[in-house]
mmCIF file of C-alpha atoms and ligand atoms in Angstrom:
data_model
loop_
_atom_site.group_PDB
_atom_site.id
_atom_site.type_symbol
_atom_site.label_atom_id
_atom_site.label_comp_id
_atom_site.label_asym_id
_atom_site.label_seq_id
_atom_site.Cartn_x
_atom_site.Cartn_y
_atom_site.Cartn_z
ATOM 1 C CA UNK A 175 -3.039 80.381 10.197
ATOM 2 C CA UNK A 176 -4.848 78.472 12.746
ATOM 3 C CA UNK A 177 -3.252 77.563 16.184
ATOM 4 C CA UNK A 178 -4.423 77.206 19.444
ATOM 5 C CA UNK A 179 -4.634 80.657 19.496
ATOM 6 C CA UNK A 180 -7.039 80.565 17.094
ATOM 7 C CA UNK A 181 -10.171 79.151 19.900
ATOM 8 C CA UNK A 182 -9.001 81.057 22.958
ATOM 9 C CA UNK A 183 -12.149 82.379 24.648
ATOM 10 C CA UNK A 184 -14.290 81.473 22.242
ATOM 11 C CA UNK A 185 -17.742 79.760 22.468
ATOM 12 C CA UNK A 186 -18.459 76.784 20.752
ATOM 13 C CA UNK A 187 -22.465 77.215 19.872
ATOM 14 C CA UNK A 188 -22.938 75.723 15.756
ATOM 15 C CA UNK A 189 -20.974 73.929 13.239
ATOM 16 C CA UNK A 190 -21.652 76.824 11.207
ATOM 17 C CA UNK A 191 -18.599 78.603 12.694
ATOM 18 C CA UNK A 192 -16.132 76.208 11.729
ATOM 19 C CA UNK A 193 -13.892 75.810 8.416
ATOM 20 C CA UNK A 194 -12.283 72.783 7.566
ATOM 21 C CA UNK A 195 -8.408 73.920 8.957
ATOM 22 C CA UNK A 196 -9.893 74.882 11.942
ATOM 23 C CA UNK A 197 -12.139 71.211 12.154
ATOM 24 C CA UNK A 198 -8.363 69.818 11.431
ATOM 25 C CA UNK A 199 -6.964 71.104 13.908
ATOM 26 C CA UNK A 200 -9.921 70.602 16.966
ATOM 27 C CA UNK A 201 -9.736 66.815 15.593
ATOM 28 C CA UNK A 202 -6.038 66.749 15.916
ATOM 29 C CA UNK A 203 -6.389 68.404 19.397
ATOM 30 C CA UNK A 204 -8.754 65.737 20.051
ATOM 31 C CA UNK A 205 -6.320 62.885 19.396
ATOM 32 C CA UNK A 206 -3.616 64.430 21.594
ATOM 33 C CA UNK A 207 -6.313 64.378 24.263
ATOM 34 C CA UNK A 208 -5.949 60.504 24.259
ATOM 35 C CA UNK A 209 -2.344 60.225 25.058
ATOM 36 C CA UNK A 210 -2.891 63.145 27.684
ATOM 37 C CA UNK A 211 -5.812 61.332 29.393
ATOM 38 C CA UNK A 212 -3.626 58.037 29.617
ATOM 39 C CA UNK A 213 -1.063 59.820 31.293
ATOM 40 C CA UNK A 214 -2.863 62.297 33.250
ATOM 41 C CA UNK A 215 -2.877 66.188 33.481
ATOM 42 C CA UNK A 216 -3.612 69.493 35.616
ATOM 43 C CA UNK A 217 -3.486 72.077 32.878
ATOM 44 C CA UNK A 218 -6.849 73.148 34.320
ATOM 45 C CA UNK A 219 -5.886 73.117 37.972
ATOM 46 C CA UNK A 220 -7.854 76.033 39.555
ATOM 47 C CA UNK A 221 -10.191 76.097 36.665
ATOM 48 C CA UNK A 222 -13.781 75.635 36.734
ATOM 49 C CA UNK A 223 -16.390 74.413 34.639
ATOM 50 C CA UNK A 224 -20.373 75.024 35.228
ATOM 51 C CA UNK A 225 -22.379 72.171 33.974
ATOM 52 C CA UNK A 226 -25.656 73.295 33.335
ATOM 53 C CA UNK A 227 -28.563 70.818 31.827
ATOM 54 C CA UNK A 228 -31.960 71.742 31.524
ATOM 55 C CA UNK A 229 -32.470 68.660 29.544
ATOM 56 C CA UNK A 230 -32.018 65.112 30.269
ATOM 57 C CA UNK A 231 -28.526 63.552 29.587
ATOM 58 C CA UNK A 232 -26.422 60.672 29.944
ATOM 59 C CA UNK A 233 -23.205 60.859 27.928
ATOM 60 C CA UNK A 234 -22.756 64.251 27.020
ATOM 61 C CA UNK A 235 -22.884 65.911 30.784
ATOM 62 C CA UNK A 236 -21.185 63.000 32.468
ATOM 63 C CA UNK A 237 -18.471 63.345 29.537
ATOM 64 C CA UNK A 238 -18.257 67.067 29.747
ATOM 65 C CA UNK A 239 -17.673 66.611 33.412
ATOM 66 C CA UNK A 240 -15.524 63.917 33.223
ATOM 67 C CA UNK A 241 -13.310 65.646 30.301
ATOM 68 C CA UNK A 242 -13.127 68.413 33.140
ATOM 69 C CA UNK A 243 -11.790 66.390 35.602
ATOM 70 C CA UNK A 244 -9.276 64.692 33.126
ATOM 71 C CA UNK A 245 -7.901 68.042 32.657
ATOM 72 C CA UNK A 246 -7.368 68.563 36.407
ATOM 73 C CA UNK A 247 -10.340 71.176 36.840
ATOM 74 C CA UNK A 248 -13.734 71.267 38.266
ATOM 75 C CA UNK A 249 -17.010 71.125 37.973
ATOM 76 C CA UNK A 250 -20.467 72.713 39.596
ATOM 77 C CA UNK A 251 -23.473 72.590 38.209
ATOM 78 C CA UNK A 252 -26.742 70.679 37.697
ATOM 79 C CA UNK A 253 -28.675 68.073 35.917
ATOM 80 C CA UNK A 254 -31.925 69.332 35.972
ATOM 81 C CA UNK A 255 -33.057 72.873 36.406
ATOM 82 C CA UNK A 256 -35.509 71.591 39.460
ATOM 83 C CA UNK A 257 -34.040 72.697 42.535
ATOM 84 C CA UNK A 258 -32.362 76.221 40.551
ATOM 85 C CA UNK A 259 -33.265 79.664 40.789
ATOM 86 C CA UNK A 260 -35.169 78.743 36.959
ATOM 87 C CA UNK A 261 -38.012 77.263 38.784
ATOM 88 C CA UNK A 262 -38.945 80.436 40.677
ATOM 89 C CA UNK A 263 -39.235 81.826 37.202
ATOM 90 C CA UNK A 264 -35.740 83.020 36.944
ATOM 91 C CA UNK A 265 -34.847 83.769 32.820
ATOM 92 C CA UNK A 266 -32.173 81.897 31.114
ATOM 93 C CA UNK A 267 -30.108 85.274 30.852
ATOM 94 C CA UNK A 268 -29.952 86.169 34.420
ATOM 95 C CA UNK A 269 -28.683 82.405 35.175
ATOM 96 C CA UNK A 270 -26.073 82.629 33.031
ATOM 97 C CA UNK A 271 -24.982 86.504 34.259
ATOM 98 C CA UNK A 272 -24.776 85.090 37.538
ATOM 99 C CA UNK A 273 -22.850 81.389 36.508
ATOM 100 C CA UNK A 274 -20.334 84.274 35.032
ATOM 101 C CA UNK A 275 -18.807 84.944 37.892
ATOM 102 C CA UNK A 276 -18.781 81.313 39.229
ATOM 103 C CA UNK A 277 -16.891 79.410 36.878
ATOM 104 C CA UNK A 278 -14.469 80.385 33.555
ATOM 105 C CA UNK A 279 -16.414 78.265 31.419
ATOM 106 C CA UNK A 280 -20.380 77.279 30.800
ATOM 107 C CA UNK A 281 -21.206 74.157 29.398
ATOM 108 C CA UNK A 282 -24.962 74.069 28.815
ATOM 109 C CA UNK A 283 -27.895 72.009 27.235
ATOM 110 C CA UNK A 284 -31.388 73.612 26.854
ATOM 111 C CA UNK A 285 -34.622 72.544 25.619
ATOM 112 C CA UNK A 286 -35.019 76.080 23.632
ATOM 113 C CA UNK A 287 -33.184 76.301 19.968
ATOM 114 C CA UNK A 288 -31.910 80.212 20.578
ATOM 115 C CA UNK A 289 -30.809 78.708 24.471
ATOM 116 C CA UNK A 290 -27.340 78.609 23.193
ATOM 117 C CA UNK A 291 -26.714 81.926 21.430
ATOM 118 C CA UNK A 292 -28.701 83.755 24.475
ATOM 119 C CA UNK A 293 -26.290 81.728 26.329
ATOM 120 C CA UNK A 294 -23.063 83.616 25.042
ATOM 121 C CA UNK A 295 -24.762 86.653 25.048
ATOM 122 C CA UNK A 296 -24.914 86.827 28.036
ATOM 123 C CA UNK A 297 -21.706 85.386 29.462
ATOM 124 C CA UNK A 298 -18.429 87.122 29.700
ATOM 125 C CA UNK A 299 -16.641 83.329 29.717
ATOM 126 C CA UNK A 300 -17.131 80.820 26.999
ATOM 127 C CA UNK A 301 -20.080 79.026 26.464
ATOM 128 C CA UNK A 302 -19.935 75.657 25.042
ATOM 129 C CA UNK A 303 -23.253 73.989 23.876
ATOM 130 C CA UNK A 304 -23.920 70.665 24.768
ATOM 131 C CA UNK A 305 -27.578 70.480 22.577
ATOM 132 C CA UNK A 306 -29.878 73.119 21.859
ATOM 133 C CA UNK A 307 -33.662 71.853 21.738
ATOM 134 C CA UNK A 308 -33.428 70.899 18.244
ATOM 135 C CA UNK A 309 -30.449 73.050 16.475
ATOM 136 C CA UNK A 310 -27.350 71.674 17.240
ATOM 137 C CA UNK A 311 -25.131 69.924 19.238
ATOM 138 C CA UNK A 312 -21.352 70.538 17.846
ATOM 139 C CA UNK A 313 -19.343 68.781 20.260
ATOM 140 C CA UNK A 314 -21.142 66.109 19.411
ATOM 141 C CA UNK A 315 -20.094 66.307 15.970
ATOM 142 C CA UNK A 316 -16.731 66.908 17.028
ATOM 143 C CA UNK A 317 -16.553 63.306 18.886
ATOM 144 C CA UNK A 318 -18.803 61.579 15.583
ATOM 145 C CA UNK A 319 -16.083 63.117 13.081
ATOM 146 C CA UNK A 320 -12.944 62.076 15.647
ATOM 147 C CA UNK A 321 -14.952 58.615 16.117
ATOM 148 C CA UNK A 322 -14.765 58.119 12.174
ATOM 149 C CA UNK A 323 -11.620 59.129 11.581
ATOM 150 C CA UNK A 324 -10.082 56.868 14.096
ATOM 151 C CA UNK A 325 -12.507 53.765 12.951
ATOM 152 C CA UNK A 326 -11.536 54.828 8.851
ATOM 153 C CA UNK A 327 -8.538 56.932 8.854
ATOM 154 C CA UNK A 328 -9.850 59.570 6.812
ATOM 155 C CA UNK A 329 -13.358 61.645 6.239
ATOM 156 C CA UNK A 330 -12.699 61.916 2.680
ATOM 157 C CA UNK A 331 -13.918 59.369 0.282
ATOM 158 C CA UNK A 332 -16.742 58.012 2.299
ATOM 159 C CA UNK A 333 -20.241 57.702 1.447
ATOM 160 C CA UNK A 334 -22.613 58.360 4.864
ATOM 161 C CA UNK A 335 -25.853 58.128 5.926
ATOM 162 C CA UNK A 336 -27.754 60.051 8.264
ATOM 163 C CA UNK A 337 -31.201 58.311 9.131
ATOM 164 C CA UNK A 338 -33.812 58.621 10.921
ATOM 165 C CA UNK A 339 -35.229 61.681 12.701
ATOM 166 C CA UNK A 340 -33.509 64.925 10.499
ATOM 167 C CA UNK A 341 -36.073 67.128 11.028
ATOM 168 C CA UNK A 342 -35.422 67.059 14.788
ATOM 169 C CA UNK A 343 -32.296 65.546 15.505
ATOM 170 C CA UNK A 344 -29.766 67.893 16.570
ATOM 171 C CA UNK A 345 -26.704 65.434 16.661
ATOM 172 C CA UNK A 346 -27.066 64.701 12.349
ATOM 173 C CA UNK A 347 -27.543 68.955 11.751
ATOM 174 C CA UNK A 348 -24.659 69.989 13.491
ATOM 175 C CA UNK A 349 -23.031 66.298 11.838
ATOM 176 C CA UNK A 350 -24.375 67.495 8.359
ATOM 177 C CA UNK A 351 -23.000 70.771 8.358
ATOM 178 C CA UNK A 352 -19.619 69.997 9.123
ATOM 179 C CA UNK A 353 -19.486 66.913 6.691
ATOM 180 C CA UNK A 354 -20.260 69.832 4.685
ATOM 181 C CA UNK A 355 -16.174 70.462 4.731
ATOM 182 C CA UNK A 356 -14.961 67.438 3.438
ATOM 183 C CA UNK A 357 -15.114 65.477 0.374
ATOM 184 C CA UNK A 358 -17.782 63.170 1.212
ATOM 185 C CA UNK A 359 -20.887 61.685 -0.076
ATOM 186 C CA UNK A 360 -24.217 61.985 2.319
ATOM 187 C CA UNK A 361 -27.270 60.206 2.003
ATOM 188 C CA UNK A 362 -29.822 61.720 4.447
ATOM 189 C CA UNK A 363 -31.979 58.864 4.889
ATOM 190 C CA UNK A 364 -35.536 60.103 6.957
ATOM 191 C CA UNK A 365 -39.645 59.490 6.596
ATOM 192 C CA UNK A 366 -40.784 61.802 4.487
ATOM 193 C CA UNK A 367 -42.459 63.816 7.560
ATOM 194 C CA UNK A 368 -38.808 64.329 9.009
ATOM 195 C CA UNK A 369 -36.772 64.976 6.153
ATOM 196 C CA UNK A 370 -33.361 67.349 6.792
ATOM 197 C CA UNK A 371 -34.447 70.584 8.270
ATOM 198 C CA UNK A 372 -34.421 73.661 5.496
ATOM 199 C CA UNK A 373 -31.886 75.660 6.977
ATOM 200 C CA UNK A 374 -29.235 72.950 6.991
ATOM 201 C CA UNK A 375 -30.630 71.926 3.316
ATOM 202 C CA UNK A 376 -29.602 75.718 2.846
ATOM 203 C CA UNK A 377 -26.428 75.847 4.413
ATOM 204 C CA UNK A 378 -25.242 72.627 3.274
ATOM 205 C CA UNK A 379 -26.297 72.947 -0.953
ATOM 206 C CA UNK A 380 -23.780 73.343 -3.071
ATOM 207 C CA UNK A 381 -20.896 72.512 -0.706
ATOM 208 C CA UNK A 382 -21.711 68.900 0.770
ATOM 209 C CA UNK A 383 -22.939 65.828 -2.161
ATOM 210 C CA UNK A 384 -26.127 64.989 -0.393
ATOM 211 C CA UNK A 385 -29.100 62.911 -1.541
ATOM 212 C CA UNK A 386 -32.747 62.582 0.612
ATOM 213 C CA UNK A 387 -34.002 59.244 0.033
ATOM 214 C CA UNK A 388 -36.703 57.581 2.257
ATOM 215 C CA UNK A 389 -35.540 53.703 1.248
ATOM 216 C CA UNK A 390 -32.135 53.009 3.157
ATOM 217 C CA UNK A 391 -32.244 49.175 1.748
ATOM 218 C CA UNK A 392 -31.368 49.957 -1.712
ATOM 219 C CA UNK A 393 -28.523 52.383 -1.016
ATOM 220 C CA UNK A 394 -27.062 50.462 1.821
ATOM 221 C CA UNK A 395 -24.284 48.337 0.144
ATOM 222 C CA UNK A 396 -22.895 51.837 -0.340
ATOM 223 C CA UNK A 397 -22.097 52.932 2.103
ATOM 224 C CA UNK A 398 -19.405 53.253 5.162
ATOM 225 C CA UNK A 399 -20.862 54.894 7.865
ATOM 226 C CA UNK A 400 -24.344 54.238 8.945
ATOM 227 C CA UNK A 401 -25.149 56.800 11.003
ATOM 228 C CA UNK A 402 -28.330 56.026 12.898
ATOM 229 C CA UNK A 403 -30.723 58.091 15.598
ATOM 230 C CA UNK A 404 -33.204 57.832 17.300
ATOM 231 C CA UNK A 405 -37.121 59.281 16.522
ATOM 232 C CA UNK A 406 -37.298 62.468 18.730
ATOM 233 C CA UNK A 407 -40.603 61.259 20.627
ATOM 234 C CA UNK A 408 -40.344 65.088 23.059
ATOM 235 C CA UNK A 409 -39.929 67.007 20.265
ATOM 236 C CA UNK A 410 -43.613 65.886 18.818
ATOM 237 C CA UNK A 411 -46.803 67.975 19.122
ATOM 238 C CA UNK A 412 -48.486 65.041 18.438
ATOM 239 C CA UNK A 413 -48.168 61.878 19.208
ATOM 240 C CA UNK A 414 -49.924 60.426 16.654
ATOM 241 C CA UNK A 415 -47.712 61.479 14.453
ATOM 242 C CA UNK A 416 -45.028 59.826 16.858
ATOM 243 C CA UNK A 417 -46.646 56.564 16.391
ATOM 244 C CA UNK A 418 -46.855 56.601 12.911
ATOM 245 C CA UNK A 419 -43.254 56.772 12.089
ATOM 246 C CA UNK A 420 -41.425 54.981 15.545
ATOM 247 C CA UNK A 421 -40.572 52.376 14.012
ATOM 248 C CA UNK A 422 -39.281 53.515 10.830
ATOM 249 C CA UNK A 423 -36.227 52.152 10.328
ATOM 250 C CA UNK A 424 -35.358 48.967 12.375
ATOM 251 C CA UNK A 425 -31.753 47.793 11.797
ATOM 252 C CA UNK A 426 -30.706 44.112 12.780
ATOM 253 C CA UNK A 427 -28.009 41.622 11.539
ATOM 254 C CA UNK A 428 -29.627 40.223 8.871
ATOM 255 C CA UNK A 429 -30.532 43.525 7.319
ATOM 256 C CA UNK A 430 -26.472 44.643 7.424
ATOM 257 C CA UNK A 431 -25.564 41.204 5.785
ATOM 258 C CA UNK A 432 -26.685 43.150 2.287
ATOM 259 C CA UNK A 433 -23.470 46.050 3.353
ATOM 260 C CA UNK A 434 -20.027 46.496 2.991
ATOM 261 C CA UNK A 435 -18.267 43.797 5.200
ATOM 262 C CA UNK A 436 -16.137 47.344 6.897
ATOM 263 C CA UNK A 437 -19.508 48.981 7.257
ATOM 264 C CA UNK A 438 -19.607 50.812 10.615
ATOM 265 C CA UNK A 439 -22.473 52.030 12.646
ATOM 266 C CA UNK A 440 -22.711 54.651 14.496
ATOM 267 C CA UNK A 441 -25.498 56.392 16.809
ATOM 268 C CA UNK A 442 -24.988 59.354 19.358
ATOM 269 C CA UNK A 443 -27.418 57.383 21.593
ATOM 270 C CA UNK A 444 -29.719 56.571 23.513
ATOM 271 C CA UNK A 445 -30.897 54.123 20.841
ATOM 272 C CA UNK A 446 -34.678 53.047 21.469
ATOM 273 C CA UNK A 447 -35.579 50.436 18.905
ATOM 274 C CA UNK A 448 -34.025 51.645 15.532
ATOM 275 C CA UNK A 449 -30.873 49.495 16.356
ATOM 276 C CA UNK A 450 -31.305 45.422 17.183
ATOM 277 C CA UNK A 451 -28.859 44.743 20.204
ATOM 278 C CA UNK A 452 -28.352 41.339 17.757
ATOM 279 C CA UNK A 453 -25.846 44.097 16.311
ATOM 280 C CA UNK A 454 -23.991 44.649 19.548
ATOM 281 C CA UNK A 455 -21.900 42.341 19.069
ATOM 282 C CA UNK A 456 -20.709 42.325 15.085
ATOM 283 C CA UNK A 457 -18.098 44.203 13.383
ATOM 284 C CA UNK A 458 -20.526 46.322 12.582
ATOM 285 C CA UNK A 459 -21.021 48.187 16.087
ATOM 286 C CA UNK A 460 -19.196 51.072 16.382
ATOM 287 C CA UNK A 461 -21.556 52.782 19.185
ATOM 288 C CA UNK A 462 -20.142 51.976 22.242
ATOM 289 C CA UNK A 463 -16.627 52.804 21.196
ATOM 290 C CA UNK A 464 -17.954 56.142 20.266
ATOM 291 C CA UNK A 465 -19.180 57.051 23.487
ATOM 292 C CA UNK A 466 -15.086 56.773 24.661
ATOM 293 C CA UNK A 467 -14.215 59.866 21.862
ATOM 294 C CA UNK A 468 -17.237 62.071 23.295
ATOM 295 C CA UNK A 469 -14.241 62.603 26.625
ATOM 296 C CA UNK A 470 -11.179 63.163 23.955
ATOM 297 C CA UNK A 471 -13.509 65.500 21.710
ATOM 298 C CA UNK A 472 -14.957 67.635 25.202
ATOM 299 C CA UNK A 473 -11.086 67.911 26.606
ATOM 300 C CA UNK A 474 -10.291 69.217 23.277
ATOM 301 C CA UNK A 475 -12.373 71.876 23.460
ATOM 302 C CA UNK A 476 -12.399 72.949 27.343
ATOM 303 C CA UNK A 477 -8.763 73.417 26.952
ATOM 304 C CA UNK A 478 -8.872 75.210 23.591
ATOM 305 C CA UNK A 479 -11.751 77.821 24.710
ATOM 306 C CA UNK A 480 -9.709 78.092 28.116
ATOM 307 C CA UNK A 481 -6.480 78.744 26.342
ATOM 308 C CA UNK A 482 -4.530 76.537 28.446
ATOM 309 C CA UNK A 483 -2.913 74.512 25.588
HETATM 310 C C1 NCD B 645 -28.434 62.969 21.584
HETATM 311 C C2 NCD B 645 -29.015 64.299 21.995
HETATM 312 O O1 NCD B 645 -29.219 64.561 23.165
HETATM 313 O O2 NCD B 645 -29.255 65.059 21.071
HETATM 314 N N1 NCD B 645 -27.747 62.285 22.559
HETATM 315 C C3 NCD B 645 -26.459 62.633 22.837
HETATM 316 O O3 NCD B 645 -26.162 63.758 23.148
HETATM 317 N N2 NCD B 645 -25.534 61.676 22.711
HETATM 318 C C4 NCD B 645 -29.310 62.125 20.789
HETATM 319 C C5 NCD B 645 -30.712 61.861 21.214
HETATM 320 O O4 NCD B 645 -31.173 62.272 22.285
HETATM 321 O O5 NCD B 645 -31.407 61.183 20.447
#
């Protein structure tokens, strides 16, 4: 059975790891977290978190840190690696042997795809990764699953797209695989030079209902989550090949007049151009309230890999 004891001390690196009971019950944890952040708590009083981004961020650092504070804890850290020990030419792995015996918990983000895994490694405390170059990024699939349940009361019975950069986007491959638990239909929407990366094609087949499709209009009045992001300009070797498909998908007003009145959309942000800010302001727009469940989902799992719950 799962329980809280279920997540004590453990790292939180892929999707992969998780089954559906156990997404259950980090989603119901997650909705607790909303009531306890009303009210206010200090279940992580003498506790401390290392924040650790060698990658730029908005949302998902100041959430992790504010999450920590919520739960009455702290927080060191830093934002960018200039100014760390990294740019004498000190390795990932000694960093995070010497973090261990800073804080009880890393949370990290790291331009390099194995950053994560070498993370936990090489850490004694739990290790919670906050994007990995282009692998994954589970808690933010956490707070997009949390987001849609609260906007649609269920994950089951919807039909989804993912669009835009899947070749590079972390946020829609950990999002993919753990859509992969429920009963859902996926549309991965991309250019054909950024289609789903193979290994979550492989992971997902047989166990999620997907379909790759480059044309988003005609399966559009479909659907109930639009799930947007952004093209992954750093991630190109060339930028040619940037230029070529920037502007692949532009989505305004007039294009969502052709969906589902209950449509929502969704984007882990920072949106570019893919999404018109004419949208802002429909019934569409679920973005902005997303950013809110990114907190709820990070509390969630500080306190569950701490064990103070
Ligand atoms: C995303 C990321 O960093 O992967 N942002 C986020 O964490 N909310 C998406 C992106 O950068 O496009």
């Amino acid at each position: 059975m799962v329980d809280a004891n279920s997540f004590v001390g453990k790292d939180v690196i892929s999707m992969r790891k998780y089954n559906r009971e156990e997404l259950d019950y980090i989603l119901k944890t997650t909705d607790d977290m909303m009531l306890v952040e009303e009210k206010g708590t200090d279940i992580c009083k003498g506790k401390i978190m290392a924040s650790l981004f060698f990658e730029p961020s908005t949302r998902t650092r100041l959430s992790f840190e504010s999450a920590m504070h919520r739960l009455g804890g702290s927080v060191i850290g830093f934002a960018t690696p200039k100014g760390s020990s990294i740019d004498k030419g000190e390795s990932l792995a000694d960093t995070i042997k010497t973090i261990d015996s800073y804080a009880d918990i890393i949370a990290m983000r790291h331009p390099s795809e194995d950053s994560a895994i070498l993370a936990s490694e090489n850490a004694n405390i739990p290790v919670i990764n906050g994007g990995s170059g282009p692998w994954e990024h589970p808690t933010q699939a956490v707070l997009d699953l949390h987001t849609i349940i609260t906007a649609k009361g269920k994950i089951d019975g919807l039909t989804i797209a993912l669009v835009g950069d899947l070749l590079y986007g972390r946020t829609v491959h950990s999002l993919a695989v753990a859509l992969s638990n429920y009963k859902v239909k996926v549309y991965f929407v991309s250019p054909e030079t950024l289609k789903m990366r193979e290994d979550v094609i492989r992971d997902v087949k047989g166990k999620l209902n997907y379909v790759e499709t480059s044309d988003l209009k005609s399966i559009l009045s479909e659907l109930d989550i639009l799930y947007v992001t952004r093209i992954q300009k750093e991630r190109f070797e060339n930028p040619e090949d940037y230029e070529k498909v920037k502007n692949a998908y532009l989505i305004n007003k007039e294009f969502l007049s052709g969906s589902k009145p209950d449509l929502k959309v969704m984007h882990p942000l920072p949106r570019i151009t893919e999404i018109d800010r004419d949208v802002d302001n429909t019934q569409y727009a679920l973005y902005f309230q997303q950013v809110k469940h990114g907190v709820y989902a990070r509390m969630a799992l500080i306190a569950l890999s701490l064990g103070v719950l």
